[in-house]
Amino acid sequence: MASNGRGNGGGGGRSKVRGARRPELRLPELRGFEGGEVEPDGDYDGVELRELDLAGQDGAGATFMDCALTGCALDETRLRNARFLDSRLTAPRGVGTDLADATLRDVEVTDARLGGTQMFGSVLERVVVRGGKIDYLNLRQARLKDVVFENCVLVEPDFAGARMERVEFVDCALKGVDFSSATLADVDLRGAVELGITAGVDRLRGAVISTAQLLDLAPVLAGELGIRVEE
């Protein structure tokens, strides 16, 4: 099992944090997308969708395998129950994209500019989200395994009820995150350059934070435990 090597070693008896396994994409030679719109339950294999306006289109239940989506507009695009397998999404942008109950496996998402993306109930496995900014990402009741958020900004992400295993936050800002009712295992928050938790601080069992982050979270932890701090 891969490890990020950040855990506590030596004879202290404390095990290392298990690091996330990243996808290893090797896309084949892609052909251009010839359809005018994505279709419900569509089957797309080895296709590149480049600089397309997919706003408002319905691709619910579609499967994208060995595909690249580059610079596409996804405003209110319906991709509920869609499957992205061994694919790369570069510079997706849009508000209100519906990816509820979707599956992302061996996927790279780079330089996203998204707002209000609905991914509740989705499954993410071996996924890297690198760069960009995502506002109000809804991952309620989602399952995340081997997922890395790297060098990105997440504003008020909602992980309520999510199951998170081997998830890393590297050089990214977490602003107003909600971990209510979430289940965490080997979730490494030490690399977050900003960590603001508005709900669910009591669900951090299974996460690893730094000493500095612990001090920053002290007022929230005290409030959760009902501790009154006075000078």
PDB file of C-alpha atoms in Angstrom, residues 81-230:
ATOM      1  CA  ASN A  81     -25.346   9.254 -12.894  1.00  0.00           C
ATOM      2  CA  ALA A  82     -22.672   9.887 -15.536  1.00  0.00           C
ATOM      3  CA  ARG A  83     -19.431   7.884 -15.461  1.00  0.00           C
ATOM      4  CA  PHE A  84     -16.005   9.394 -16.135  1.00  0.00           C
ATOM      5  CA  LEU A  85     -13.378   6.661 -16.439  1.00  0.00           C
ATOM      6  CA  ASP A  86      -9.680   7.169 -17.251  1.00  0.00           C
ATOM      7  CA  SER A  87     -10.416  10.707 -18.377  1.00  0.00           C
ATOM      8  CA  ARG A  88      -9.110  14.249 -18.010  1.00  0.00           C
ATOM      9  CA  LEU A  89     -11.139  17.429 -17.459  1.00  0.00           C
ATOM     10  CA  THR A  90      -9.128  20.577 -18.102  1.00  0.00           C
ATOM     11  CA  ALA A  91     -10.416  24.063 -17.244  1.00  0.00           C
ATOM     12  CA  PRO A  92     -14.090  23.131 -16.889  1.00  0.00           C
ATOM     13  CA  ARG A  93     -16.206  26.141 -15.992  1.00  0.00           C
ATOM     14  CA  GLY A  94     -19.796  26.697 -15.028  1.00  0.00           C
ATOM     15  CA  VAL A  95     -22.415  27.173 -12.356  1.00  0.00           C
ATOM     16  CA  GLY A  96     -24.927  24.575 -11.215  1.00  0.00           C
ATOM     17  CA  THR A  97     -23.413  21.538 -12.935  1.00  0.00           C
ATOM     18  CA  ASP A  98     -25.358  18.431 -11.878  1.00  0.00           C
ATOM     19  CA  LEU A  99     -23.044  15.476 -11.229  1.00  0.00           C
ATOM     20  CA  ALA A 100     -25.162  13.879  -8.516  1.00  0.00           C
ATOM     21  CA  ASP A 101     -24.605  10.115  -8.162  1.00  0.00           C
ATOM     22  CA  ALA A 102     -21.853  10.280 -10.786  1.00  0.00           C
ATOM     23  CA  THR A 103     -18.776   8.048 -10.808  1.00  0.00           C
ATOM     24  CA  LEU A 104     -15.275   9.416 -11.362  1.00  0.00           C
ATOM     25  CA  ARG A 105     -12.555   6.785 -11.474  1.00  0.00           C
ATOM     26  CA  ASP A 106      -8.951   7.450 -12.554  1.00  0.00           C
ATOM     27  CA  VAL A 107      -9.723  11.062 -13.398  1.00  0.00           C
ATOM     28  CA  GLU A 108      -7.735  14.306 -13.374  1.00  0.00           C
ATOM     29  CA  VAL A 109      -9.537  17.640 -13.013  1.00  0.00           C
ATOM     30  CA  THR A 110      -7.315  20.666 -13.654  1.00  0.00           C
ATOM     31  CA  ASP A 111      -7.946  24.414 -13.257  1.00  0.00           C
ATOM     32  CA  ALA A 112     -11.675  24.113 -12.640  1.00  0.00           C
ATOM     33  CA  ARG A 113     -13.770  27.256 -12.240  1.00  0.00           C
ATOM     34  CA  LEU A 114     -17.026  25.914 -10.909  1.00  0.00           C
ATOM     35  CA  GLY A 115     -19.778  27.054  -8.583  1.00  0.00           C
ATOM     36  CA  GLY A 116     -22.639  25.174  -6.954  1.00  0.00           C
ATOM     37  CA  THR A 117     -21.593  21.832  -8.418  1.00  0.00           C
ATOM     38  CA  GLN A 118     -23.889  19.054  -7.212  1.00  0.00           C
ATOM     39  CA  MET A 119     -22.019  15.819  -6.526  1.00  0.00           C
ATOM     40  CA  PHE A 120     -24.052  14.387  -3.674  1.00  0.00           C
ATOM     41  CA  GLY A 121     -24.044  10.600  -3.632  1.00  0.00           C
ATOM     42  CA  SER A 122     -21.192  10.468  -6.127  1.00  0.00           C
ATOM     43  CA  VAL A 123     -18.263   8.039  -6.076  1.00  0.00           C
ATOM     44  CA  LEU A 124     -14.709   9.342  -6.564  1.00  0.00           C
ATOM     45  CA  GLU A 125     -11.834   6.881  -6.719  1.00  0.00           C
ATOM     46  CA  ARG A 126      -8.273   7.726  -7.733  1.00  0.00           C
ATOM     47  CA  VAL A 127      -9.102  11.332  -8.569  1.00  0.00           C
ATOM     48  CA  VAL A 128      -6.866  14.409  -8.531  1.00  0.00           C
ATOM     49  CA  VAL A 129      -8.366  17.906  -8.451  1.00  0.00           C
ATOM     50  CA  ARG A 130      -5.525  20.310  -9.219  1.00  0.00           C
ATOM     51  CA  GLY A 131      -5.627  24.099  -9.361  1.00  0.00           C
ATOM     52  CA  GLY A 132      -8.613  26.355  -9.856  1.00  0.00           C
ATOM     53  CA  LYS A 133     -11.438  27.350  -7.555  1.00  0.00           C
ATOM     54  CA  ILE A 134     -14.676  25.552  -6.735  1.00  0.00           C
ATOM     55  CA  ASP A 135     -17.403  27.326  -4.758  1.00  0.00           C
ATOM     56  CA  TYR A 136     -20.129  25.465  -2.825  1.00  0.00           C
ATOM     57  CA  LEU A 137     -19.158  21.958  -3.903  1.00  0.00           C
ATOM     58  CA  ASN A 138     -21.845  19.564  -2.675  1.00  0.00           C
ATOM     59  CA  LEU A 139     -20.342  16.162  -1.845  1.00  0.00           C
ATOM     60  CA  ARG A 140     -22.949  15.117   0.702  1.00  0.00           C
ATOM     61  CA  GLN A 141     -23.193  11.353   1.160  1.00  0.00           C
ATOM     62  CA  ALA A 142     -20.443  10.889  -1.434  1.00  0.00           C
ATOM     63  CA  ARG A 143     -17.721   8.239  -1.287  1.00  0.00           C
ATOM     64  CA  LEU A 144     -14.161   9.429  -1.784  1.00  0.00           C
ATOM     65  CA  LYS A 145     -11.276   6.978  -1.897  1.00  0.00           C
ATOM     66  CA  ASP A 146      -7.756   7.882  -3.034  1.00  0.00           C
ATOM     67  CA  VAL A 147      -8.619  11.507  -3.800  1.00  0.00           C
ATOM     68  CA  VAL A 148      -6.187  14.434  -3.813  1.00  0.00           C
ATOM     69  CA  PHE A 149      -7.134  18.113  -3.768  1.00  0.00           C
ATOM     70  CA  GLU A 150      -4.005  20.003  -4.785  1.00  0.00           C
ATOM     71  CA  ASN A 151      -3.242  23.710  -5.081  1.00  0.00           C
ATOM     72  CA  CYS A 152      -6.907  24.656  -5.331  1.00  0.00           C
ATOM     73  CA  VAL A 153      -9.417  26.786  -3.418  1.00  0.00           C
ATOM     74  CA  LEU A 154     -12.582  25.181  -2.061  1.00  0.00           C
ATOM     75  CA  VAL A 155     -15.134  27.657  -0.732  1.00  0.00           C
ATOM     76  CA  GLU A 156     -17.733  26.140   1.607  1.00  0.00           C
ATOM     77  CA  PRO A 157     -17.352  22.544   0.405  1.00  0.00           C
ATOM     78  CA  ASP A 158     -19.970  20.229   1.892  1.00  0.00           C
ATOM     79  CA  PHE A 159     -18.747  16.760   2.895  1.00  0.00           C
ATOM     80  CA  ALA A 160     -21.673  16.082   5.253  1.00  0.00           C
ATOM     81  CA  GLY A 161     -22.323  12.357   5.536  1.00  0.00           C
ATOM     82  CA  ALA A 162     -19.481  11.538   3.142  1.00  0.00           C
ATOM     83  CA  ARG A 163     -17.185   8.547   3.540  1.00  0.00           C
ATOM     84  CA  MET A 164     -13.601   9.637   2.967  1.00  0.00           C
ATOM     85  CA  GLU A 165     -10.655   7.245   2.829  1.00  0.00           C
ATOM     86  CA  ARG A 166      -7.107   8.176   1.857  1.00  0.00           C
ATOM     87  CA  VAL A 167      -7.962  11.775   0.953  1.00  0.00           C
ATOM     88  CA  GLU A 168      -5.241  14.437   0.851  1.00  0.00           C
ATOM     89  CA  PHE A 169      -5.399  18.214   0.777  1.00  0.00           C
ATOM     90  CA  VAL A 170      -2.125  19.601  -0.581  1.00  0.00           C
ATOM     91  CA  ASP A 171      -1.363  23.341  -0.775  1.00  0.00           C
ATOM     92  CA  CYS A 172      -5.052  24.152  -1.001  1.00  0.00           C
ATOM     93  CA  ALA A 173      -7.427  26.404   0.925  1.00  0.00           C
ATOM     94  CA  LEU A 174     -10.484  24.981   2.658  1.00  0.00           C
ATOM     95  CA  LYS A 175     -12.865  27.785   3.546  1.00  0.00           C
ATOM     96  CA  GLY A 176     -15.963  27.011   5.605  1.00  0.00           C
ATOM     97  CA  VAL A 177     -15.855  23.218   5.176  1.00  0.00           C
ATOM     98  CA  ASP A 178     -18.671  21.057   6.565  1.00  0.00           C
ATOM     99  CA  PHE A 179     -17.755  17.578   7.841  1.00  0.00           C
ATOM    100  CA  SER A 180     -21.058  16.921   9.624  1.00  0.00           C
ATOM    101  CA  SER A 181     -21.752  13.169  10.008  1.00  0.00           C
ATOM    102  CA  ALA A 182     -18.779  12.367   7.752  1.00  0.00           C
ATOM    103  CA  THR A 183     -16.629   9.272   8.269  1.00  0.00           C
ATOM    104  CA  LEU A 184     -12.903   9.829   7.817  1.00  0.00           C
ATOM    105  CA  ALA A 185     -10.016   7.387   7.499  1.00  0.00           C
ATOM    106  CA  ASP A 186      -6.476   8.476   6.612  1.00  0.00           C
ATOM    107  CA  VAL A 187      -7.606  11.979   5.668  1.00  0.00           C
ATOM    108  CA  ASP A 188      -4.522  14.199   5.607  1.00  0.00           C
ATOM    109  CA  LEU A 189      -5.304  17.871   6.198  1.00  0.00           C
ATOM    110  CA  ARG A 190      -1.765  18.935   7.075  1.00  0.00           C
ATOM    111  CA  GLY A 191      -1.043  20.301   3.618  1.00  0.00           C
ATOM    112  CA  ALA A 192      -3.995  22.697   3.651  1.00  0.00           C
ATOM    113  CA  VAL A 193      -2.703  26.279   3.679  1.00  0.00           C
ATOM    114  CA  GLU A 194      -6.047  27.374   5.131  1.00  0.00           C
ATOM    115  CA  LEU A 195      -8.381  25.191   7.153  1.00  0.00           C
ATOM    116  CA  GLY A 196     -11.685  26.707   8.207  1.00  0.00           C
ATOM    117  CA  ILE A 197     -14.250  24.254   9.587  1.00  0.00           C
ATOM    118  CA  THR A 198     -17.763  25.555  10.208  1.00  0.00           C
ATOM    119  CA  ALA A 199     -19.424  22.236  11.100  1.00  0.00           C
ATOM    120  CA  GLY A 200     -18.422  18.691  11.924  1.00  0.00           C
ATOM    121  CA  VAL A 201     -15.243  19.333  13.870  1.00  0.00           C
ATOM    122  CA  ASP A 202     -16.370  16.433  16.053  1.00  0.00           C
ATOM    123  CA  ARG A 203     -16.024  14.150  13.008  1.00  0.00           C
ATOM    124  CA  LEU A 204     -12.277  14.625  12.592  1.00  0.00           C
ATOM    125  CA  ARG A 205     -11.465  11.249  14.070  1.00  0.00           C
ATOM    126  CA  GLY A 206      -9.480   9.517  11.339  1.00  0.00           C
ATOM    127  CA  ALA A 207      -7.955  12.786  10.102  1.00  0.00           C
ATOM    128  CA  VAL A 208      -4.447  14.137  10.626  1.00  0.00           C
ATOM    129  CA  ILE A 209      -3.788  17.830  11.227  1.00  0.00           C
ATOM    130  CA  SER A 210      -0.673  19.813  12.058  1.00  0.00           C
ATOM    131  CA  THR A 211       0.140  21.445  15.392  1.00  0.00           C
ATOM    132  CA  ALA A 212      -0.458  24.887  13.888  1.00  0.00           C
ATOM    133  CA  GLN A 213      -3.857  23.800  12.584  1.00  0.00           C
ATOM    134  CA  LEU A 214      -4.743  22.435  16.011  1.00  0.00           C
ATOM    135  CA  LEU A 215      -4.021  25.828  17.543  1.00  0.00           C
ATOM    136  CA  ASP A 216      -6.116  27.560  14.867  1.00  0.00           C
ATOM    137  CA  LEU A 217      -9.006  25.174  15.513  1.00  0.00           C
ATOM    138  CA  ALA A 218      -8.781  25.483  19.302  1.00  0.00           C
ATOM    139  CA  PRO A 219     -11.717  27.957  19.602  1.00  0.00           C
ATOM    140  CA  VAL A 220     -13.941  25.729  17.467  1.00  0.00           C
ATOM    141  CA  LEU A 221     -12.934  22.628  19.440  1.00  0.00           C
ATOM    142  CA  ALA A 222     -13.542  24.432  22.721  1.00  0.00           C
ATOM    143  CA  GLY A 223     -16.980  25.481  21.569  1.00  0.00           C
ATOM    144  CA  GLU A 224     -17.804  21.943  20.461  1.00  0.00           C
ATOM    145  CA  LEU A 225     -16.760  20.575  23.866  1.00  0.00           C
ATOM    146  CA  GLY A 226     -18.578  23.284  25.759  1.00  0.00           C
ATOM    147  CA  ILE A 227     -15.361  24.666  27.223  1.00  0.00           C
ATOM    148  CA  ARG A 228     -15.459  28.330  28.235  1.00  0.00           C
ATOM    149  CA  VAL A 229     -12.105  30.049  27.722  1.00  0.00           C
ATOM    150  CA  GLU A 230     -11.475  33.205  29.741  1.00  0.00           C
TER     151      GLU A 230
END
